[in-house]
Short mmCIF file of N, CA and C in Angstrom, two decimals:
data_model
loop_
_atom_site.label_atom_id
_atom_site.label_comp_id
_atom_site.label_asym_id
_atom_site.label_seq_id
_atom_site.Cartn_x
_atom_site.Cartn_y
_atom_site.Cartn_z
N MET Y 1 -100.81 26.98 -34.43
CA MET Y 1 -102.03 27.26 -33.69
C MET Y 1 -103.01 27.97 -34.62
N ALA Y 2 -104.27 27.65 -34.51
CA ALA Y 2 -105.27 28.29 -35.35
C ALA Y 2 -105.32 29.78 -35.04
N LYS Y 3 -105.42 30.60 -36.07
CA LYS Y 3 -105.57 32.04 -35.86
C LYS Y 3 -107.06 32.33 -35.78
N THR Y 4 -107.53 32.60 -34.59
CA THR Y 4 -108.95 32.90 -34.43
C THR Y 4 -109.10 34.38 -34.13
N GLN Y 5 -110.24 34.94 -34.47
CA GLN Y 5 -110.53 36.33 -34.16
C GLN Y 5 -111.12 36.40 -32.76
N LYS Y 6 -110.37 36.94 -31.83
CA LYS Y 6 -110.87 37.12 -30.47
C LYS Y 6 -110.81 38.59 -30.14
N ASP Y 7 -111.40 38.96 -28.99
CA ASP Y 7 -111.27 40.33 -28.53
C ASP Y 7 -109.80 40.62 -28.27
N PRO Y 8 -109.34 41.83 -28.60
CA PRO Y 8 -107.95 42.20 -28.28
C PRO Y 8 -107.73 42.16 -26.77
N THR Y 9 -106.55 41.73 -26.35
CA THR Y 9 -106.25 41.71 -24.92
C THR Y 9 -105.98 43.14 -24.43
N GLU Y 10 -106.04 43.29 -23.11
CA GLU Y 10 -105.73 44.56 -22.48
C GLU Y 10 -104.31 45.00 -22.84
N SER Y 11 -103.38 44.04 -22.93
CA SER Y 11 -101.99 44.38 -23.25
C SER Y 11 -101.88 45.01 -24.64
N ARG Y 12 -102.67 44.48 -25.59
CA ARG Y 12 -102.62 45.02 -26.95
C ARG Y 12 -103.10 46.47 -26.96
N LEU Y 13 -104.18 46.73 -26.25
CA LEU Y 13 -104.75 48.08 -26.21
C LEU Y 13 -103.82 49.04 -25.46
N THR Y 14 -103.23 48.56 -24.36
CA THR Y 14 -102.31 49.39 -23.59
C THR Y 14 -101.10 49.77 -24.44
N PHE Y 15 -100.54 48.79 -25.14
CA PHE Y 15 -99.37 49.06 -25.97
C PHE Y 15 -99.68 50.14 -27.01
N GLY Y 16 -100.81 50.01 -27.67
CA GLY Y 16 -101.18 50.99 -28.69
C GLY Y 16 -101.34 52.39 -28.13
N ARG Y 17 -102.05 52.47 -27.00
CA ARG Y 17 -102.30 53.77 -26.38
C ARG Y 17 -101.00 54.40 -25.89
N ARG Y 18 -100.14 53.60 -25.24
CA ARG Y 18 -98.89 54.12 -24.69
C ARG Y 18 -97.92 54.51 -25.82
N LEU Y 19 -97.92 53.71 -26.90
CA LEU Y 19 -97.04 54.05 -28.04
C LEU Y 19 -97.42 55.41 -28.60
N ARG Y 20 -98.74 55.60 -28.80
CA ARG Y 20 -99.19 56.89 -29.36
C ARG Y 20 -98.81 58.03 -28.43
N GLU Y 21 -99.00 57.84 -27.11
CA GLU Y 21 -98.64 58.88 -26.13
C GLU Y 21 -97.17 59.27 -26.26
N GLU Y 22 -96.30 58.25 -26.28
CA GLU Y 22 -94.86 58.53 -26.32
C GLU Y 22 -94.45 59.14 -27.66
N ARG Y 23 -95.08 58.68 -28.73
CA ARG Y 23 -94.78 59.25 -30.06
C ARG Y 23 -95.15 60.73 -30.10
N GLN Y 24 -96.38 61.04 -29.61
CA GLN Y 24 -96.86 62.41 -29.69
C GLN Y 24 -96.09 63.32 -28.73
N LYS Y 25 -95.71 62.77 -27.57
CA LYS Y 25 -94.93 63.54 -26.59
C LYS Y 25 -93.64 64.05 -27.22
N ARG Y 26 -93.10 63.25 -28.15
CA ARG Y 26 -91.84 63.62 -28.82
C ARG Y 26 -92.06 64.43 -30.10
N GLY Y 27 -93.33 64.73 -30.39
CA GLY Y 27 -93.63 65.48 -31.61
C GLY Y 27 -93.35 64.69 -32.87
N MET Y 28 -93.38 63.35 -32.77
CA MET Y 28 -93.13 62.52 -33.96
C MET Y 28 -94.44 62.24 -34.68
N THR Y 29 -94.41 62.32 -36.01
CA THR Y 29 -95.55 61.89 -36.82
C THR Y 29 -95.46 60.37 -37.03
N LEU Y 30 -96.53 59.79 -37.55
CA LEU Y 30 -96.48 58.37 -37.92
C LEU Y 30 -95.36 58.12 -38.91
N GLU Y 31 -95.17 59.06 -39.82
CA GLU Y 31 -94.11 58.92 -40.83
C GLU Y 31 -92.73 58.95 -40.17
N ASP Y 32 -92.56 59.82 -39.18
CA ASP Y 32 -91.29 59.87 -38.45
C ASP Y 32 -90.99 58.52 -37.79
N LEU Y 33 -92.01 57.95 -37.14
CA LEU Y 33 -91.81 56.68 -36.44
C LEU Y 33 -91.60 55.54 -37.43
N ALA Y 34 -92.27 55.62 -38.57
CA ALA Y 34 -92.06 54.62 -39.61
C ALA Y 34 -90.60 54.62 -40.06
N GLU Y 35 -90.08 55.81 -40.25
CA GLU Y 35 -88.68 55.96 -40.67
C GLU Y 35 -87.73 55.43 -39.59
N ALA Y 36 -88.04 55.73 -38.33
CA ALA Y 36 -87.17 55.34 -37.22
C ALA Y 36 -87.20 53.84 -36.95
N SER Y 37 -88.33 53.20 -37.26
CA SER Y 37 -88.51 51.79 -36.88
C SER Y 37 -88.42 50.81 -38.03
N GLY Y 38 -88.61 51.31 -39.25
CA GLY Y 38 -88.65 50.41 -40.40
C GLY Y 38 -89.99 49.71 -40.57
N ILE Y 39 -91.01 50.19 -39.88
CA ILE Y 39 -92.37 49.62 -39.97
C ILE Y 39 -93.26 50.65 -40.64
N THR Y 40 -94.14 50.21 -41.53
CA THR Y 40 -94.93 51.17 -42.31
C THR Y 40 -95.86 51.99 -41.42
N TRP Y 41 -96.10 53.24 -41.81
CA TRP Y 41 -96.94 54.13 -40.99
C TRP Y 41 -98.36 53.61 -40.91
N SER Y 42 -98.84 52.94 -41.97
CA SER Y 42 -100.23 52.46 -41.94
C SER Y 42 -100.38 51.31 -40.94
N TYR Y 43 -99.33 50.49 -40.80
CA TYR Y 43 -99.36 49.42 -39.81
C TYR Y 43 -99.31 50.01 -38.40
N ILE Y 44 -98.44 50.99 -38.19
CA ILE Y 44 -98.32 51.64 -36.87
C ILE Y 44 -99.67 52.26 -36.47
N ALA Y 45 -100.33 52.90 -37.43
CA ALA Y 45 -101.62 53.54 -37.13
C ALA Y 45 -102.62 52.51 -36.63
N GLN Y 46 -102.62 51.32 -37.23
CA GLN Y 46 -103.54 50.27 -36.80
C GLN Y 46 -103.14 49.70 -35.43
N VAL Y 47 -101.84 49.60 -35.20
CA VAL Y 47 -101.36 49.13 -33.89
C VAL Y 47 -101.81 50.08 -32.79
N GLU Y 48 -101.72 51.36 -33.06
CA GLU Y 48 -102.05 52.36 -32.02
C GLU Y 48 -103.50 52.29 -31.58
N VAL Y 49 -104.38 51.82 -32.44
CA VAL Y 49 -105.79 51.69 -32.05
C VAL Y 49 -106.16 50.24 -31.74
N GLY Y 50 -105.15 49.38 -31.59
CA GLY Y 50 -105.41 48.00 -31.15
C GLY Y 50 -105.95 47.09 -32.23
N ARG Y 51 -105.79 47.47 -33.49
CA ARG Y 51 -106.37 46.67 -34.56
C ARG Y 51 -105.44 45.54 -35.03
N ARG Y 52 -104.19 45.53 -34.55
CA ARG Y 52 -103.24 44.51 -34.98
C ARG Y 52 -102.65 43.78 -33.79
N ASN Y 53 -102.56 42.48 -33.93
CA ASN Y 53 -101.96 41.63 -32.89
C ASN Y 53 -100.46 41.56 -33.15
N ILE Y 54 -99.78 42.63 -32.82
CA ILE Y 54 -98.38 42.85 -33.19
C ILE Y 54 -97.44 41.85 -32.49
N SER Y 55 -96.35 41.54 -33.16
CA SER Y 55 -95.36 40.59 -32.62
C SER Y 55 -94.36 41.29 -31.72
N VAL Y 56 -93.70 40.48 -30.88
CA VAL Y 56 -92.73 41.03 -29.94
C VAL Y 56 -91.57 41.74 -30.65
N ASP Y 57 -91.11 41.21 -31.77
CA ASP Y 57 -90.00 41.86 -32.46
C ASP Y 57 -90.41 43.24 -32.99
N ASN Y 58 -91.63 43.34 -33.53
CA ASN Y 58 -92.08 44.65 -34.01
C ASN Y 58 -92.37 45.61 -32.86
N MET Y 59 -92.86 45.10 -31.72
CA MET Y 59 -93.03 45.95 -30.54
C MET Y 59 -91.68 46.51 -30.12
N HIS Y 60 -90.66 45.67 -30.16
CA HIS Y 60 -89.31 46.09 -29.79
C HIS Y 60 -88.83 47.22 -30.72
N LEU Y 61 -89.05 47.06 -32.01
CA LEU Y 61 -88.62 48.08 -32.99
C LEU Y 61 -89.35 49.41 -32.76
N LEU Y 62 -90.64 49.33 -32.43
CA LEU Y 62 -91.40 50.58 -32.23
C LEU Y 62 -90.98 51.26 -30.92
N ALA Y 63 -90.75 50.46 -29.87
CA ALA Y 63 -90.29 51.04 -28.60
C ALA Y 63 -88.94 51.74 -28.83
N ALA Y 64 -88.04 51.07 -29.55
CA ALA Y 64 -86.74 51.68 -29.85
C ALA Y 64 -86.93 52.93 -30.70
N GLY Y 65 -87.91 52.91 -31.58
CA GLY Y 65 -88.17 54.05 -32.47
C GLY Y 65 -88.58 55.30 -31.71
N VAL Y 66 -89.32 55.14 -30.61
CA VAL Y 66 -89.68 56.30 -29.79
C VAL Y 66 -88.68 56.50 -28.64
N GLY Y 67 -87.75 55.56 -28.49
CA GLY Y 67 -86.67 55.76 -27.53
C GLY Y 67 -86.99 55.34 -26.11
N VAL Y 68 -87.86 54.35 -25.92
CA VAL Y 68 -88.13 53.84 -24.58
C VAL Y 68 -87.95 52.33 -24.56
N ALA Y 69 -87.84 51.76 -23.35
CA ALA Y 69 -87.80 50.31 -23.22
C ALA Y 69 -89.21 49.76 -23.43
N LEU Y 70 -89.31 48.57 -24.01
CA LEU Y 70 -90.62 48.00 -24.31
C LEU Y 70 -91.49 47.91 -23.06
N ARG Y 71 -90.89 47.55 -21.93
CA ARG Y 71 -91.71 47.39 -20.72
C ARG Y 71 -92.42 48.67 -20.34
N GLU Y 72 -91.89 49.82 -20.77
CA GLU Y 72 -92.53 51.10 -20.44
C GLU Y 72 -93.81 51.34 -21.23
N LEU Y 73 -94.03 50.52 -22.24
CA LEU Y 73 -95.24 50.67 -23.07
C LEU Y 73 -96.30 49.66 -22.69
N LEU Y 74 -96.08 48.91 -21.61
CA LEU Y 74 -97.02 47.86 -21.22
C LEU Y 74 -97.51 48.02 -19.78
N MET H 1 -96.62 43.76 -44.64
CA MET H 1 -95.18 43.85 -44.49
C MET H 1 -94.56 42.50 -44.82
N ALA H 2 -93.46 42.48 -45.51
CA ALA H 2 -92.80 41.21 -45.83
C ALA H 2 -92.33 40.55 -44.54
N LYS H 3 -92.50 39.23 -44.46
CA LYS H 3 -92.00 38.51 -43.30
C LYS H 3 -90.59 38.05 -43.62
N THR H 4 -89.62 38.70 -43.01
CA THR H 4 -88.24 38.32 -43.27
C THR H 4 -87.68 37.63 -42.04
N GLN H 5 -86.71 36.76 -42.23
CA GLN H 5 -86.03 36.12 -41.11
C GLN H 5 -84.91 37.02 -40.64
N LYS H 6 -85.07 37.57 -39.45
CA LYS H 6 -84.02 38.41 -38.88
C LYS H 6 -83.59 37.80 -37.56
N ASP H 7 -82.53 38.34 -36.99
CA ASP H 7 -82.15 37.91 -35.64
C ASP H 7 -83.27 38.27 -34.67
N PRO H 8 -83.54 37.40 -33.69
CA PRO H 8 -84.54 37.75 -32.68
C PRO H 8 -84.11 38.98 -31.91
N THR H 9 -85.06 39.83 -31.55
CA THR H 9 -84.73 41.02 -30.75
C THR H 9 -84.44 40.61 -29.32
N GLU H 10 -83.79 41.53 -28.61
CA GLU H 10 -83.51 41.34 -27.19
C GLU H 10 -84.81 41.13 -26.41
N SER H 11 -85.88 41.83 -26.80
CA SER H 11 -87.17 41.68 -26.10
C SER H 11 -87.71 40.27 -26.23
N ARG H 12 -87.55 39.66 -27.40
CA ARG H 12 -88.04 38.31 -27.61
C ARG H 12 -87.31 37.33 -26.68
N LEU H 13 -85.99 37.49 -26.62
CA LEU H 13 -85.17 36.59 -25.79
C LEU H 13 -85.46 36.81 -24.30
N THR H 14 -85.60 38.08 -23.91
CA THR H 14 -85.91 38.38 -22.51
C THR H 14 -87.25 37.79 -22.11
N PHE H 15 -88.25 37.94 -22.96
CA PHE H 15 -89.57 37.41 -22.64
C PHE H 15 -89.50 35.89 -22.43
N GLY H 16 -88.82 35.20 -23.32
CA GLY H 16 -88.72 33.74 -23.19
C GLY H 16 -88.03 33.31 -21.91
N ARG H 17 -86.92 33.97 -21.60
CA ARG H 17 -86.15 33.64 -20.41
C ARG H 17 -86.94 33.94 -19.14
N ARG H 18 -87.57 35.10 -19.10
CA ARG H 18 -88.34 35.50 -17.91
C ARG H 18 -89.57 34.61 -17.74
N LEU H 19 -90.20 34.26 -18.85
CA LEU H 19 -91.38 33.38 -18.76
C LEU H 19 -90.99 32.05 -18.14
N ARG H 20 -89.88 31.47 -18.64
CA ARG H 20 -89.43 30.19 -18.09
C ARG H 20 -89.11 30.31 -16.60
N GLU H 21 -88.43 31.41 -16.23
CA GLU H 21 -88.11 31.64 -14.81
C GLU H 21 -89.37 31.64 -13.94
N GLU H 22 -90.35 32.40 -14.36
CA GLU H 22 -91.57 32.55 -13.55
C GLU H 22 -92.36 31.23 -13.53
N ARG H 23 -92.38 30.52 -14.65
CA ARG H 23 -93.08 29.24 -14.70
C ARG H 23 -92.42 28.25 -13.74
N GLN H 24 -91.10 28.16 -13.79
CA GLN H 24 -90.40 27.18 -12.96
C GLN H 24 -90.45 27.57 -11.48
N LYS H 25 -90.41 28.87 -11.21
CA LYS H 25 -90.51 29.36 -9.83
C LYS H 25 -91.80 28.86 -9.17
N ARG H 26 -92.84 28.74 -10.00
CA ARG H 26 -94.14 28.27 -9.49
C ARG H 26 -94.31 26.75 -9.58
N GLY H 27 -93.24 26.07 -10.02
CA GLY H 27 -93.34 24.62 -10.14
C GLY H 27 -94.31 24.17 -11.21
N MET H 28 -94.54 25.03 -12.22
CA MET H 28 -95.45 24.65 -13.31
C MET H 28 -94.67 23.96 -14.42
N THR H 29 -95.24 22.89 -14.97
CA THR H 29 -94.68 22.27 -16.16
C THR H 29 -95.19 23.03 -17.40
N LEU H 30 -94.59 22.72 -18.55
CA LEU H 30 -95.10 23.28 -19.80
C LEU H 30 -96.58 22.91 -19.98
N GLU H 31 -96.93 21.69 -19.60
CA GLU H 31 -98.32 21.24 -19.73
C GLU H 31 -99.24 22.04 -18.81
N ASP H 32 -98.77 22.33 -17.60
CA ASP H 32 -99.57 23.16 -16.69
C ASP H 32 -99.85 24.54 -17.30
N LEU H 33 -98.79 25.13 -17.87
CA LEU H 33 -98.96 26.48 -18.43
C LEU H 33 -99.82 26.42 -19.70
N ALA H 34 -99.69 25.34 -20.45
CA ALA H 34 -100.54 25.17 -21.64
C ALA H 34 -102.02 25.16 -21.22
N GLU H 35 -102.29 24.42 -20.16
CA GLU H 35 -103.67 24.32 -19.66
C GLU H 35 -104.15 25.70 -19.17
N ALA H 36 -103.27 26.41 -18.46
CA ALA H 36 -103.65 27.70 -17.87
C ALA H 36 -103.84 28.79 -18.92
N SER H 37 -103.13 28.68 -20.04
CA SER H 37 -103.12 29.77 -21.02
C SER H 37 -103.91 29.47 -22.29
N GLY H 38 -104.15 28.19 -22.56
CA GLY H 38 -104.82 27.84 -23.82
C GLY H 38 -103.87 27.81 -25.01
N ILE H 39 -102.56 27.83 -24.73
CA ILE H 39 -101.54 27.80 -25.80
C ILE H 39 -100.82 26.45 -25.69
N THR H 40 -100.52 25.83 -26.81
CA THR H 40 -99.94 24.49 -26.77
C THR H 40 -98.56 24.49 -26.11
N TRP H 41 -98.24 23.39 -25.43
CA TRP H 41 -96.96 23.31 -24.72
C TRP H 41 -95.79 23.36 -25.69
N SER H 42 -95.97 22.83 -26.89
CA SER H 42 -94.85 22.83 -27.85
C SER H 42 -94.54 24.25 -28.34
N TYR H 43 -95.58 25.06 -28.46
CA TYR H 43 -95.37 26.47 -28.85
C TYR H 43 -94.68 27.22 -27.71
N ILE H 44 -95.16 26.99 -26.47
CA ILE H 44 -94.55 27.66 -25.31
C ILE H 44 -93.06 27.30 -25.20
N ALA H 45 -92.74 26.03 -25.44
CA ALA H 45 -91.33 25.59 -25.37
C ALA H 45 -90.47 26.37 -26.35
N GLN H 46 -90.99 26.61 -27.55
CA GLN H 46 -90.23 27.36 -28.55
C GLN H 46 -90.13 28.83 -28.18
N VAL H 47 -91.20 29.38 -27.60
CA VAL H 47 -91.17 30.77 -27.15
C VAL H 47 -90.10 30.97 -26.09
N GLU H 48 -89.99 30.02 -25.18
CA GLU H 48 -89.05 30.17 -24.06
C GLU H 48 -87.59 30.21 -24.53
N VAL H 49 -87.30 29.64 -25.67
CA VAL H 49 -85.93 29.70 -26.19
C VAL H 49 -85.80 30.72 -27.32
N GLY H 50 -86.81 31.56 -27.50
CA GLY H 50 -86.71 32.65 -28.46
C GLY H 50 -86.89 32.24 -29.91
N ARG H 51 -87.50 31.07 -30.12
CA ARG H 51 -87.62 30.60 -31.50
C ARG H 51 -88.88 31.11 -32.19
N ARG H 52 -89.78 31.75 -31.44
CA ARG H 52 -91.03 32.24 -32.03
C ARG H 52 -91.20 33.73 -31.80
N ASN H 53 -91.63 34.40 -32.84
CA ASN H 53 -91.90 35.84 -32.75
C ASN H 53 -93.35 36.02 -32.29
N ILE H 54 -93.56 35.79 -31.01
CA ILE H 54 -94.90 35.69 -30.42
C ILE H 54 -95.65 37.03 -30.47
N SER H 55 -96.97 36.95 -30.56
CA SER H 55 -97.81 38.15 -30.63
C SER H 55 -98.15 38.66 -29.23
N VAL H 56 -98.55 39.92 -29.18
CA VAL H 56 -98.88 40.55 -27.90
C VAL H 56 -100.04 39.84 -27.19
N ASP H 57 -101.04 39.40 -27.94
CA ASP H 57 -102.17 38.72 -27.29
C ASP H 57 -101.72 37.40 -26.65
N ASN H 58 -100.85 36.65 -27.32
CA ASN H 58 -100.37 35.39 -26.73
C ASN H 58 -99.41 35.65 -25.57
N MET H 59 -98.61 36.73 -25.65
CA MET H 59 -97.77 37.10 -24.51
C MET H 59 -98.66 37.40 -23.30
N HIS H 60 -99.75 38.10 -23.55
CA HIS H 60 -100.69 38.44 -22.47
C HIS H 60 -101.25 37.17 -21.82
N LEU H 61 -101.65 36.20 -22.65
CA LEU H 61 -102.21 34.95 -22.13
C LEU H 61 -101.18 34.17 -21.31
N LEU H 62 -99.92 34.17 -21.75
CA LEU H 62 -98.88 33.44 -21.02
C LEU H 62 -98.55 34.14 -19.70
N ALA H 63 -98.49 35.47 -19.72
CA ALA H 63 -98.23 36.21 -18.48
C ALA H 63 -99.35 35.93 -17.48
N ALA H 64 -100.58 35.97 -17.95
CA ALA H 64 -101.72 35.67 -17.07
C ALA H 64 -101.64 34.22 -16.58
N GLY H 65 -101.15 33.34 -17.44
CA GLY H 65 -101.05 31.93 -17.07
C GLY H 65 -100.09 31.68 -15.92
N VAL H 66 -99.02 32.47 -15.85
CA VAL H 66 -98.09 32.34 -14.71
C VAL H 66 -98.43 33.33 -13.60
N GLY H 67 -99.40 34.22 -13.85
CA GLY H 67 -99.89 35.09 -12.79
C GLY H 67 -99.08 36.36 -12.58
N VAL H 68 -98.48 36.89 -13.64
CA VAL H 68 -97.78 38.17 -13.52
C VAL H 68 -98.26 39.12 -14.61
N ALA H 69 -97.98 40.41 -14.43
CA ALA H 69 -98.28 41.39 -15.48
C ALA H 69 -97.26 41.23 -16.60
N LEU H 70 -97.70 41.47 -17.84
CA LEU H 70 -96.79 41.29 -18.98
C LEU H 70 -95.52 42.11 -18.83
N ARG H 71 -95.64 43.32 -18.32
CA ARG H 71 -94.44 44.18 -18.23
C ARG H 71 -93.36 43.55 -17.35
N GLU H 72 -93.76 42.67 -16.45
CA GLU H 72 -92.77 42.03 -15.57
C GLU H 72 -91.95 40.97 -16.32
N LEU H 73 -92.36 40.63 -17.51
CA LEU H 73 -91.62 39.62 -18.29
C LEU H 73 -90.75 40.28 -19.35
N LEU H 74 -90.64 41.62 -19.32
CA LEU H 74 -89.88 42.32 -20.35
C LEU H 74 -88.80 43.23 -19.76
#
């Protein structure tokens, strides 16, 4: 499928906002979550502000990294 | 980030299975959902069996296509 630049969906923005909330609630830094998930902190930072159209597998890793089920971040 | 081939996460498999369930419950064919979501039926078929590491924006479009919130598919 062609990769076109469209407006981010509501789900993308919700995931980013909820991920940041859960990360901060646990007192985790971006570096802490990077270590826990195996995803770079710079990528996570962009995900949190909705700048990346993240894949389901990486969403799963980040949810596990903060210790919640993925559905709780959506 | 390097794109490596790993085992699909549980979230990927759950999303595919739940999407197929909700699509079939509504009597929608792959072609119907393709029309409703703007995503090709061949891609949707692969997503339903966990063969694609789908992005959050496309998950959002497919959830909207079957008429449920994304969190209900995870």
